[in-house]
mmCIF file of C-alpha atoms and ligand atoms in Angstrom:
data_model
loop_
_atom_site.group_PDB
_atom_site.id
_atom_site.type_symbol
_atom_site.label_atom_id
_atom_site.label_comp_id
_atom_site.label_asym_id
_atom_site.label_seq_id
_atom_site.Cartn_x
_atom_site.Cartn_y
_atom_site.Cartn_z
ATOM 1 C CA MET A 12 40.748 28.946 20.057
ATOM 2 C CA ALA A 13 40.082 25.245 20.403
ATOM 3 C CA GLN A 14 43.160 23.109 21.090
ATOM 4 C CA LEU A 15 43.420 20.468 18.391
ATOM 5 C CA TRP A 16 44.104 16.863 19.411
ATOM 6 C CA ARG A 17 47.613 15.825 18.361
ATOM 7 C CA GLY A 18 47.479 12.045 18.808
ATOM 8 C CA VAL A 19 48.351 10.114 21.967
ATOM 9 C CA ILE A 20 52.158 10.375 21.762
ATOM 10 C CA ARG A 21 52.248 14.159 21.591
ATOM 11 C CA GLU A 22 49.399 14.562 24.104
ATOM 12 C CA TYR A 23 51.042 12.309 26.724
ATOM 13 C CA MET A 24 54.748 12.402 25.777
ATOM 14 C CA GLU A 25 55.934 12.924 29.377
ATOM 15 C CA TYR A 26 54.431 9.520 30.237
ATOM 16 C CA LEU A 27 55.761 7.715 27.175
ATOM 17 C CA PRO A 28 59.195 6.547 25.980
ATOM 18 C CA PHE A 29 59.355 9.336 23.389
ATOM 19 C CA ALA A 30 61.102 12.707 23.224
ATOM 20 C CA GLU A 31 60.716 15.845 21.124
ATOM 21 C CA GLY A 32 62.409 15.268 17.779
ATOM 22 C CA ASP A 33 61.621 11.534 17.617
ATOM 23 C CA PRO A 34 59.809 10.414 14.468
ATOM 24 C CA ILE A 35 56.087 10.174 15.276
ATOM 25 C CA ILE A 36 53.705 8.311 12.985
ATOM 26 C CA THR A 37 50.178 9.313 13.936
ATOM 27 C CA LEU A 38 46.705 9.297 12.425
ATOM 28 C CA GLY A 39 45.310 11.404 15.279
ATOM 29 C CA GLU A 40 44.349 8.421 17.452
ATOM 30 C CA GLY A 41 42.962 8.806 20.976
ATOM 31 C CA GLY A 42 40.819 11.605 22.345
ATOM 32 C CA THR A 43 37.857 9.251 21.993
ATOM 33 C CA PRO A 44 34.407 9.981 23.452
ATOM 34 C CA LEU A 45 33.552 8.998 27.033
ATOM 35 C CA VAL A 46 29.798 8.639 26.807
ATOM 36 C CA PRO A 47 27.491 8.513 29.837
ATOM 37 C CA ALA A 48 25.382 5.378 29.381
ATOM 38 C CA ASP A 49 22.130 6.169 31.199
ATOM 39 C CA ALA A 50 20.390 3.022 29.974
ATOM 40 C CA ILE A 51 23.129 0.853 31.485
ATOM 41 C CA SER A 52 23.403 2.967 34.645
ATOM 42 C CA ARG A 53 19.702 2.403 35.306
ATOM 43 C CA ARG A 54 20.018 -1.334 34.796
ATOM 44 C CA VAL A 55 22.960 -1.831 37.160
ATOM 45 C CA GLY A 56 22.312 0.919 39.716
ATOM 46 C CA ALA A 57 25.630 2.665 39.110
ATOM 47 C CA ASP A 58 27.146 5.561 37.146
ATOM 48 C CA VAL A 59 28.285 3.928 33.907
ATOM 49 C CA TRP A 60 30.346 5.479 31.103
ATOM 50 C CA LEU A 61 31.474 3.975 27.803
ATOM 51 C CA LYS A 62 34.958 4.720 26.445
ATOM 52 C CA VAL A 63 34.166 4.522 22.737
ATOM 53 C CA GLU A 64 37.346 3.204 21.167
ATOM 54 C CA GLY A 65 35.628 2.500 17.866
ATOM 55 C CA ALA A 66 36.074 6.235 17.263
ATOM 56 C CA ASN A 67 39.800 5.757 16.646
ATOM 57 C CA PRO A 68 41.134 6.206 13.076
ATOM 58 C CA THR A 69 40.917 2.527 12.111
ATOM 59 C CA GLY A 70 37.975 1.827 14.407
ATOM 60 C CA SER A 71 39.604 0.169 17.424
ATOM 61 C CA PHE A 72 41.852 0.889 20.408
ATOM 62 C CA LYS A 73 44.708 -0.877 18.595
ATOM 63 C CA ASP A 74 45.610 2.503 17.047
ATOM 64 C CA ARG A 75 46.834 3.817 20.412
ATOM 65 C CA GLY A 76 49.435 1.086 20.568
ATOM 66 C CA MET A 77 50.192 1.101 16.862
ATOM 67 C CA THR A 78 51.228 4.774 16.749
ATOM 68 C CA ALA A 79 53.850 3.952 19.391
ATOM 69 C CA ALA A 80 55.002 0.655 17.875
ATOM 70 C CA ILE A 81 55.266 1.964 14.307
ATOM 71 C CA SER A 82 56.988 5.186 15.390
ATOM 72 C CA LYS A 83 59.687 3.072 17.098
ATOM 73 C CA VAL A 84 60.040 0.862 14.006
ATOM 74 C CA VAL A 85 60.717 3.994 11.944
ATOM 75 C CA ALA A 86 63.233 5.269 14.518
ATOM 76 C CA GLU A 87 65.046 1.924 14.406
ATOM 77 C CA GLY A 88 65.153 1.935 10.609
ATOM 78 C CA SER A 89 63.312 -1.334 9.983
ATOM 79 C CA THR A 90 61.309 -1.421 6.740
ATOM 80 C CA THR A 91 58.886 -4.336 7.260
ATOM 81 C CA VAL A 92 56.416 -4.994 10.053
ATOM 82 C CA VAL A 93 54.534 -8.222 10.742
ATOM 83 C CA CYS A 94 51.655 -9.109 13.018
ATOM 84 C CA ALA A 95 49.253 -11.895 13.813
ATOM 85 C CA SER A 96 45.705 -10.686 14.128
ATOM 86 C CA THR A 97 42.091 -11.492 14.799
ATOM 87 C CA GLY A 98 41.430 -8.482 12.520
ATOM 88 C CA ASN A 99 41.888 -5.182 14.289
ATOM 89 C CA THR A 100 45.631 -5.371 14.815
ATOM 90 C CA SER A 101 46.099 -6.024 11.107
ATOM 91 C CA ALA A 102 43.778 -3.152 10.164
ATOM 92 C CA SER A 103 45.711 -0.806 12.415
ATOM 93 C CA ALA A 104 49.181 -2.066 11.487
ATOM 94 C CA ALA A 105 48.336 -1.800 7.781
ATOM 95 C CA ALA A 106 47.129 1.795 8.139
ATOM 96 C CA TYR A 107 50.046 3.036 10.246
ATOM 97 C CA ALA A 108 52.541 1.189 8.040
ATOM 98 C CA ALA A 109 50.973 2.891 5.011
ATOM 99 C CA LYS A 110 51.372 6.293 6.699
ATOM 100 C CA ALA A 111 55.004 5.493 7.502
ATOM 101 C CA GLY A 112 55.803 4.018 4.083
ATOM 102 C CA LEU A 113 56.614 0.576 5.511
ATOM 103 C CA ARG A 114 55.817 -2.884 4.195
ATOM 104 C CA CYS A 115 53.257 -4.699 6.315
ATOM 105 C CA ALA A 116 52.560 -8.436 6.404
ATOM 106 C CA VAL A 117 49.650 -9.808 8.393
ATOM 107 C CA VAL A 118 49.062 -13.427 9.406
ATOM 108 C CA LEU A 119 45.420 -14.263 10.012
ATOM 109 C CA PRO A 120 43.351 -17.295 11.000
ATOM 110 C CA GLN A 121 41.682 -18.466 7.786
ATOM 111 C CA GLY A 122 37.972 -17.642 7.625
ATOM 112 C CA LYS A 123 37.785 -16.064 11.094
ATOM 113 C CA ILE A 124 38.229 -12.374 10.257
ATOM 114 C CA ALA A 125 35.239 -10.023 10.012
ATOM 115 C CA ALA A 126 34.790 -8.643 6.492
ATOM 116 C CA GLY A 127 35.320 -4.993 7.423
ATOM 117 C CA LYS A 128 38.652 -5.734 9.091
ATOM 118 C CA MET A 129 39.786 -7.783 6.131
ATOM 119 C CA ALA A 130 38.851 -4.890 3.841
ATOM 120 C CA GLN A 131 40.969 -2.523 5.892
ATOM 121 C CA ALA A 132 44.095 -4.693 5.649
ATOM 122 C CA VAL A 133 43.546 -4.984 1.886
ATOM 123 C CA VAL A 134 42.924 -1.305 1.104
ATOM 124 C CA HIS A 135 45.888 -0.190 3.205
ATOM 125 C CA GLY A 136 48.100 -2.463 1.136
ATOM 126 C CA ALA A 137 49.123 -5.187 3.579
ATOM 127 C CA ILE A 138 50.371 -8.558 2.377
ATOM 128 C CA LEU A 139 47.900 -11.146 3.707
ATOM 129 C CA LEU A 140 48.731 -14.675 4.795
ATOM 130 C CA ALA A 141 45.864 -16.885 5.991
ATOM 131 C CA VAL A 142 46.749 -19.781 8.286
ATOM 132 C CA ASP A 143 44.674 -22.901 8.660
ATOM 133 C CA GLY A 144 44.753 -22.459 12.443
ATOM 134 C CA ASN A 145 43.706 -20.022 15.162
ATOM 135 C CA PHE A 146 45.138 -16.728 16.401
ATOM 136 C CA ASP A 147 47.517 -18.459 18.790
ATOM 137 C CA ASP A 148 49.050 -20.385 15.846
ATOM 138 C CA CYS A 149 49.401 -17.127 13.904
ATOM 139 C CA LEU A 150 51.173 -15.437 16.809
ATOM 140 C CA ASN A 151 53.637 -18.323 17.069
ATOM 141 C CA ILE A 152 54.462 -17.923 13.371
ATOM 142 C CA VAL A 153 55.111 -14.157 13.476
ATOM 143 C CA ARG A 154 57.141 -14.411 16.689
ATOM 144 C CA ALA A 155 59.387 -16.976 15.012
ATOM 145 C CA LEU A 156 59.580 -14.835 11.848
ATOM 146 C CA ALA A 157 60.683 -11.796 13.844
ATOM 147 C CA ASP A 158 63.304 -13.898 15.667
ATOM 148 C CA SER A 159 64.914 -15.123 12.466
ATOM 149 C CA TYR A 160 64.319 -12.484 9.790
ATOM 150 C CA PRO A 161 64.708 -8.672 9.499
ATOM 151 C CA VAL A 162 61.082 -7.829 10.287
ATOM 152 C CA SER A 163 59.585 -5.986 13.272
ATOM 153 C CA LEU A 164 56.785 -7.543 15.311
ATOM 154 C CA VAL A 165 53.956 -5.143 16.187
ATOM 155 C CA ASN A 166 51.700 -7.430 18.221
ATOM 156 C CA SER A 167 51.096 -6.454 21.827
ATOM 157 C CA VAL A 168 54.136 -8.495 22.907
ATOM 158 C CA ASN A 169 55.926 -5.421 21.503
ATOM 159 C CA PRO A 170 56.217 -3.333 24.708
ATOM 160 C CA PHE A 171 55.555 -0.042 22.911
ATOM 161 C CA ARG A 172 52.039 -1.232 22.091
ATOM 162 C CA LEU A 173 51.064 -1.314 25.776
ATOM 163 C CA GLN A 174 52.755 2.041 26.330
ATOM 164 C CA GLY A 175 50.511 3.641 23.730
ATOM 165 C CA GLN A 176 47.395 1.803 24.907
ATOM 166 C CA LYS A 177 47.765 2.969 28.519
ATOM 167 C CA THR A 178 46.827 6.497 27.370
ATOM 168 C CA ALA A 179 43.149 5.516 27.373
ATOM 169 C CA ALA A 180 43.309 5.304 31.180
ATOM 170 C CA PHE A 181 44.868 8.785 31.254
ATOM 171 C CA GLU A 182 42.060 10.216 29.130
ATOM 172 C CA ILE A 183 39.413 8.715 31.399
ATOM 173 C CA CYS A 184 41.012 10.206 34.529
ATOM 174 C CA ASP A 185 41.494 13.570 32.811
ATOM 175 C CA GLU A 186 37.846 13.663 31.802
ATOM 176 C CA LEU A 187 36.311 12.387 35.065
ATOM 177 C CA GLY A 188 38.731 14.297 37.311
ATOM 178 C CA ASP A 189 39.955 11.048 38.896
ATOM 179 C CA ALA A 190 40.021 7.314 38.273
ATOM 180 C CA PRO A 191 36.666 5.475 38.290
ATOM 181 C CA ASP A 192 35.819 2.941 41.013
ATOM 182 C CA ILE A 193 35.709 0.082 38.528
ATOM 183 C CA HIS A 194 36.951 -0.337 34.971
ATOM 184 C CA VAL A 195 35.480 -3.120 32.827
ATOM 185 C CA LEU A 196 36.931 -4.363 29.557
ATOM 186 C CA PRO A 197 37.027 -7.412 27.283
ATOM 187 C CA VAL A 198 40.076 -9.668 27.564
ATOM 188 C CA GLY A 199 41.546 -11.544 24.598
ATOM 189 C CA ASN A 200 45.310 -11.555 24.277
ATOM 190 C CA ALA A 201 45.213 -9.515 27.520
ATOM 191 C CA GLY A 202 47.399 -6.623 26.401
ATOM 192 C CA ASN A 203 44.735 -4.003 26.922
ATOM 193 C CA ILE A 204 43.805 -4.862 30.510
ATOM 194 C CA SER A 205 47.525 -4.809 31.281
ATOM 195 C CA ALA A 206 47.962 -1.447 29.561
ATOM 196 C CA TYR A 207 45.016 0.180 31.364
ATOM 197 C CA TRP A 208 46.309 -1.046 34.706
ATOM 198 C CA MET A 209 49.758 0.400 33.921
ATOM 199 C CA GLY A 210 48.138 3.704 32.949
ATOM 200 C CA TYR A 211 45.936 3.929 36.035
ATOM 201 C CA ARG A 212 48.862 3.064 38.316
ATOM 202 C CA GLU A 213 51.156 5.642 36.744
ATOM 203 C CA TYR A 214 48.521 8.361 37.011
ATOM 204 C CA ALA A 215 47.988 7.554 40.693
ATOM 205 C CA GLU A 216 51.742 7.469 41.369
ATOM 206 C CA ARG A 217 52.500 10.709 39.539
ATOM 207 C CA GLY A 218 49.601 12.767 40.807
ATOM 208 C CA PRO A 219 46.842 13.339 38.253
ATOM 209 C CA ALA A 220 44.695 10.645 39.946
ATOM 210 C CA THR A 221 44.271 9.921 43.657
ATOM 211 C CA ARG A 222 43.433 6.231 43.318
ATOM 212 C CA THR A 223 43.209 3.240 40.988
ATOM 213 C CA PRO A 224 40.080 1.347 39.939
ATOM 214 C CA ARG A 225 39.280 -2.297 40.352
ATOM 215 C CA MET A 226 39.845 -4.015 36.989
ATOM 216 C CA TRP A 227 37.055 -6.310 35.823
ATOM 217 C CA GLY A 228 37.977 -8.380 32.763
ATOM 218 C CA VAL A 229 35.430 -10.198 30.638
ATOM 219 C CA GLN A 230 36.061 -13.167 28.352
ATOM 220 C CA ALA A 231 33.777 -15.197 26.103
ATOM 221 C CA GLU A 232 32.787 -18.551 27.606
ATOM 222 C CA GLY A 233 34.298 -20.487 24.694
ATOM 223 C CA ALA A 234 37.574 -18.561 24.970
ATOM 224 C CA ALA A 235 38.101 -18.039 28.678
ATOM 225 C CA PRO A 236 41.587 -19.247 29.636
ATOM 226 C CA PHE A 237 41.807 -16.888 32.629
ATOM 227 C CA VAL A 238 38.559 -18.243 34.033
ATOM 228 C CA LYS A 239 39.763 -21.800 33.508
ATOM 229 C CA GLY A 240 43.172 -20.940 34.924
ATOM 230 C CA GLU A 241 45.109 -22.330 31.974
ATOM 231 C CA PRO A 242 45.420 -21.914 28.194
ATOM 232 C CA ILE A 243 42.730 -23.593 26.111
ATOM 233 C CA LYS A 244 43.275 -25.401 22.810
ATOM 234 C CA ASN A 245 40.363 -24.549 20.537
ATOM 235 C CA PRO A 246 38.862 -21.191 21.516
ATOM 236 C CA GLU A 247 35.479 -20.476 19.931
ATOM 237 C CA THR A 248 33.211 -17.429 20.137
ATOM 238 C CA VAL A 249 31.190 -15.112 17.918
ATOM 239 C CA ALA A 250 33.374 -12.318 19.333
ATOM 240 C CA THR A 251 36.298 -13.034 17.016
ATOM 241 C CA ALA A 252 38.500 -10.248 18.452
ATOM 242 C CA ILE A 253 38.743 -12.170 21.741
ATOM 243 C CA ARG A 254 38.851 -15.665 20.246
ATOM 244 C CA ILE A 255 42.199 -16.421 21.898
ATOM 245 C CA GLY A 256 43.164 -19.461 23.941
ATOM 246 C CA ASN A 257 46.717 -18.658 25.025
ATOM 247 C CA PRO A 258 46.977 -14.939 25.918
ATOM 248 C CA ALA A 259 50.441 -13.428 25.451
ATOM 249 C CA SER A 260 50.149 -11.011 28.388
ATOM 250 C CA TRP A 261 49.081 -13.691 30.878
ATOM 251 C CA ASP A 262 51.184 -12.603 33.875
ATOM 252 C CA LEU A 263 50.512 -8.881 33.406
ATOM 253 C CA ALA A 264 46.771 -9.471 33.218
ATOM 254 C CA VAL A 265 46.757 -11.645 36.328
ATOM 255 C CA ALA A 266 48.703 -8.898 38.117
ATOM 256 C CA ALA A 267 46.197 -6.267 36.934
ATOM 257 C CA ARG A 268 43.338 -8.402 38.209
ATOM 258 C CA ASP A 269 44.890 -9.248 41.579
ATOM 259 C CA GLU A 270 46.669 -5.980 42.421
ATOM 260 C CA SER A 271 43.503 -4.016 41.647
ATOM 261 C CA GLY A 272 41.220 -6.313 43.644
ATOM 262 C CA GLY A 273 39.298 -7.190 40.500
ATOM 263 C CA TRP A 274 38.266 -10.314 38.648
ATOM 264 C CA ILE A 275 38.087 -11.912 35.191
ATOM 265 C CA ARG A 276 34.840 -13.725 34.383
ATOM 266 C CA ALA A 277 33.150 -15.125 31.293
ATOM 267 C CA VAL A 278 29.867 -14.431 29.492
ATOM 268 C CA SER A 279 28.095 -16.456 26.798
ATOM 269 C CA ASP A 280 27.862 -15.466 23.140
ATOM 270 C CA THR A 281 24.127 -14.950 23.698
ATOM 271 C CA GLN A 282 24.852 -12.429 26.461
ATOM 272 C CA ILE A 283 27.432 -10.697 24.252
ATOM 273 C CA LEU A 284 25.037 -10.311 21.317
ATOM 274 C CA ALA A 285 22.213 -9.126 23.590
ATOM 275 C CA ALA A 286 24.509 -6.486 25.092
ATOM 276 C CA GLN A 287 25.645 -5.408 21.625
ATOM 277 C CA ALA A 288 22.033 -4.898 20.539
ATOM 278 C CA MET A 289 21.151 -3.037 23.755
ATOM 279 C CA ILE A 290 24.134 -0.667 23.527
ATOM 280 C CA ALA A 291 23.185 0.178 19.946
ATOM 281 C CA ALA A 292 19.449 0.588 20.601
ATOM 282 C CA GLU A 293 19.598 2.380 23.952
ATOM 283 C CA VAL A 294 22.960 4.152 24.208
ATOM 284 C CA GLY A 295 23.402 4.975 20.518
ATOM 285 C CA VAL A 296 26.806 3.369 20.109
ATOM 286 C CA PHE A 297 27.408 0.576 17.601
ATOM 287 C CA VAL A 298 30.169 -1.692 18.855
ATOM 288 C CA GLU A 299 31.543 -4.983 17.653
ATOM 289 C CA PRO A 300 30.723 -8.201 19.551
ATOM 290 C CA ALA A 301 34.014 -8.398 21.480
ATOM 291 C CA SER A 302 33.462 -4.847 22.712
ATOM 292 C CA ALA A 303 30.028 -5.690 24.024
ATOM 293 C CA ALA A 304 31.582 -8.356 26.267
ATOM 294 C CA SER A 305 32.550 -5.618 28.737
ATOM 295 C CA VAL A 306 28.940 -4.473 29.107
ATOM 296 C CA ALA A 307 27.642 -8.067 29.127
ATOM 297 C CA GLY A 308 30.037 -8.811 31.991
ATOM 298 C CA LEU A 309 28.862 -5.757 33.891
ATOM 299 C CA LEU A 310 25.199 -6.681 33.444
ATOM 300 C CA ALA A 311 25.916 -10.219 34.669
ATOM 301 C CA ALA A 312 27.791 -8.869 37.686
ATOM 302 C CA ALA A 313 24.821 -6.651 38.517
ATOM 303 C CA GLU A 314 22.518 -9.642 38.297
ATOM 304 C CA ALA A 315 24.784 -11.489 40.726
ATOM 305 C CA GLY A 316 24.554 -8.530 43.113
ATOM 306 C CA ASP A 317 28.228 -7.654 42.677
ATOM 307 C CA VAL A 318 27.933 -4.045 41.475
ATOM 308 C CA PRO A 319 28.318 -1.544 44.345
ATOM 309 C CA LYS A 320 25.409 0.885 44.367
ATOM 310 C CA GLY A 321 26.265 4.239 42.791
ATOM 311 C CA ALA A 322 29.816 3.212 41.843
ATOM 312 C CA ARG A 323 31.434 5.099 39.002
ATOM 313 C CA ILE A 324 32.151 2.517 36.316
ATOM 314 C CA THR A 325 33.877 2.903 32.956
ATOM 315 C CA CYS A 326 33.546 0.239 30.272
ATOM 316 C CA THR A 327 35.844 0.146 27.294
ATOM 317 C CA VAL A 328 33.949 -0.654 24.128
ATOM 318 C CA THR A 329 36.963 -1.619 22.091
ATOM 319 C CA GLY A 330 35.933 -1.569 18.429
ATOM 320 C CA ASN A 331 33.464 -0.233 15.893
ATOM 321 C CA GLY A 332 30.365 -2.243 14.985
ATOM 322 C CA LEU A 333 30.721 -1.338 11.309
ATOM 323 C CA LYS A 334 33.611 -3.784 11.034
ATOM 324 C CA ASP A 335 31.288 -6.768 11.369
ATOM 325 C CA THR A 336 27.792 -5.971 10.147
ATOM 326 C CA GLU A 337 27.140 -9.609 9.254
ATOM 327 C CA THR A 338 27.126 -10.678 12.909
ATOM 328 C CA ALA A 339 25.137 -7.629 14.007
ATOM 329 C CA LEU A 340 22.420 -8.199 11.404
ATOM 330 C CA ALA A 341 22.157 -11.972 11.713
ATOM 331 C CA GLY A 342 18.542 -12.956 12.289
ATOM 332 C CA ARG A 343 17.162 -9.459 11.699
ATOM 333 C CA VAL A 344 14.545 -8.482 9.136
ATOM 334 C CA LEU A 345 16.334 -6.184 6.724
ATOM 335 C CA ASP A 346 13.716 -5.451 4.066
ATOM 336 C CA PRO A 347 12.292 -1.946 4.492
ATOM 337 C CA THR A 348 8.605 -1.316 3.786
ATOM 338 C CA VAL A 349 8.401 -0.337 0.103
ATOM 339 C CA ILE A 350 6.241 2.704 -0.721
ATOM 340 C CA PRO A 351 5.552 4.756 -3.862
ATOM 341 C CA VAL A 352 6.929 8.316 -4.247
ATOM 342 C CA ASP A 353 4.068 9.710 -2.190
ATOM 343 C CA ILE A 354 3.964 11.613 1.104
ATOM 344 C CA ALA A 355 0.601 10.185 2.137
ATOM 345 C CA ALA A 356 1.894 6.659 1.628
ATOM 346 C CA ALA A 357 4.935 7.477 3.810
ATOM 347 C CA ALA A 358 2.682 8.922 6.505
ATOM 348 C CA ASP A 359 0.406 5.868 6.274
ATOM 349 C CA ALA A 360 3.323 3.479 6.590
ATOM 350 C CA LEU A 361 4.550 5.374 9.667
ATOM 351 C CA GLY A 362 1.110 5.281 11.298
ATOM 352 C CA LEU A 363 0.882 9.072 11.212
ATOM 353 C CA SER A 364 -2.444 9.390 9.394
HETATM 354 C C1 PLP B 3 42.149 -6.639 20.319
HETATM 355 C C2 PLP B 3 40.757 -6.505 20.729
HETATM 356 C C3 PLP B 3 40.282 -6.956 21.974
HETATM 357 C C4 PLP B 3 41.131 -7.715 22.934
HETATM 358 O O1 PLP B 3 42.183 -6.959 23.481
HETATM 359 P P1 PLP B 3 43.424 -7.699 24.119
HETATM 360 O O2 PLP B 3 44.411 -6.634 24.375
HETATM 361 O O3 PLP B 3 43.884 -8.679 23.107
HETATM 362 O O4 PLP B 3 42.938 -8.366 25.354
HETATM 363 C C5 PLP B 3 38.969 -6.716 22.309
HETATM 364 N N1 PLP B 3 38.135 -6.084 21.463
HETATM 365 C C6 PLP B 3 38.543 -5.645 20.265
HETATM 366 C C7 PLP B 3 37.577 -4.962 19.377
HETATM 367 C C8 PLP B 3 39.866 -5.828 19.863
HETATM 368 O O5 PLP B 3 40.252 -5.400 18.658
#
């Protein structure tokens, strides 16, 4: 009989700060597809796989961290969670809080959240506060709230978030039989690159993997504090999920980059949108703009001659394209060819006759 997936905490409990009998709030996150991306492999001369995190319950990798964070909130007896968000953290927090029966408040940058993500926070019953500022301002507000009031912070500065998120590295090693040569992912607040590095290191230390990959992080040009070497004031990019100027996990991300022998570079919004369209049209995976930054960064590295021939490379595509159809469809012709109820007309229109 097939073994059913039990969510990341139960699947990887021996690697996580949880024990049998602890409350576990799960929506069945993790166990996401690792898809061979032939079209990208051909372009870069390597063996490229996409870790499709948009297949998580709320459509992004944030669910891996949220199951851990919310489970701990329940264990500690808190009744209200808060987060700042560029969209996906709030979608995930709202869903897991709903499952746990907790109140959830989300603080968002006004006008900068994709419609699908906003819808998720609303339908899952979160209380929404929009700030006339950017994500970094929102994070400052919720950190101060959690310091002074009885509410639990579930942003990635909550250490349980990174614990949950590291399980994606475990899944990749389990599926490939070892760690890849290189792992590429988008970098915003920098929790995820830090979590993957922690996961890869632990798997190498404890035996399931024999090595660790080089970590390649990719930022958007208008929001690239790691490339600049310092926080930036007014981050701007079409990839709203990585529109962050002052990443919370700065030191951990720098350690992931340097200890792994990797780098963090930037790509333009044009490169991001081109990669998003290519992944959809040629690999069959619809990702959101921030997610496509990983592939855009890989393509740029190949162009610069920096991709080792035949290397095994995994790219995290972090979130589902359905969350932001407005960006994906911008500039496209949407009107289908109109035909009567007639097979011949359909055949004609398709050039079959
Ligand atoms: C949160 C998020 C990111 C950025 O991850 P960090 O851990 O903040 O670096 C990238 N892509 C998507 C879709 C996200 O939701």
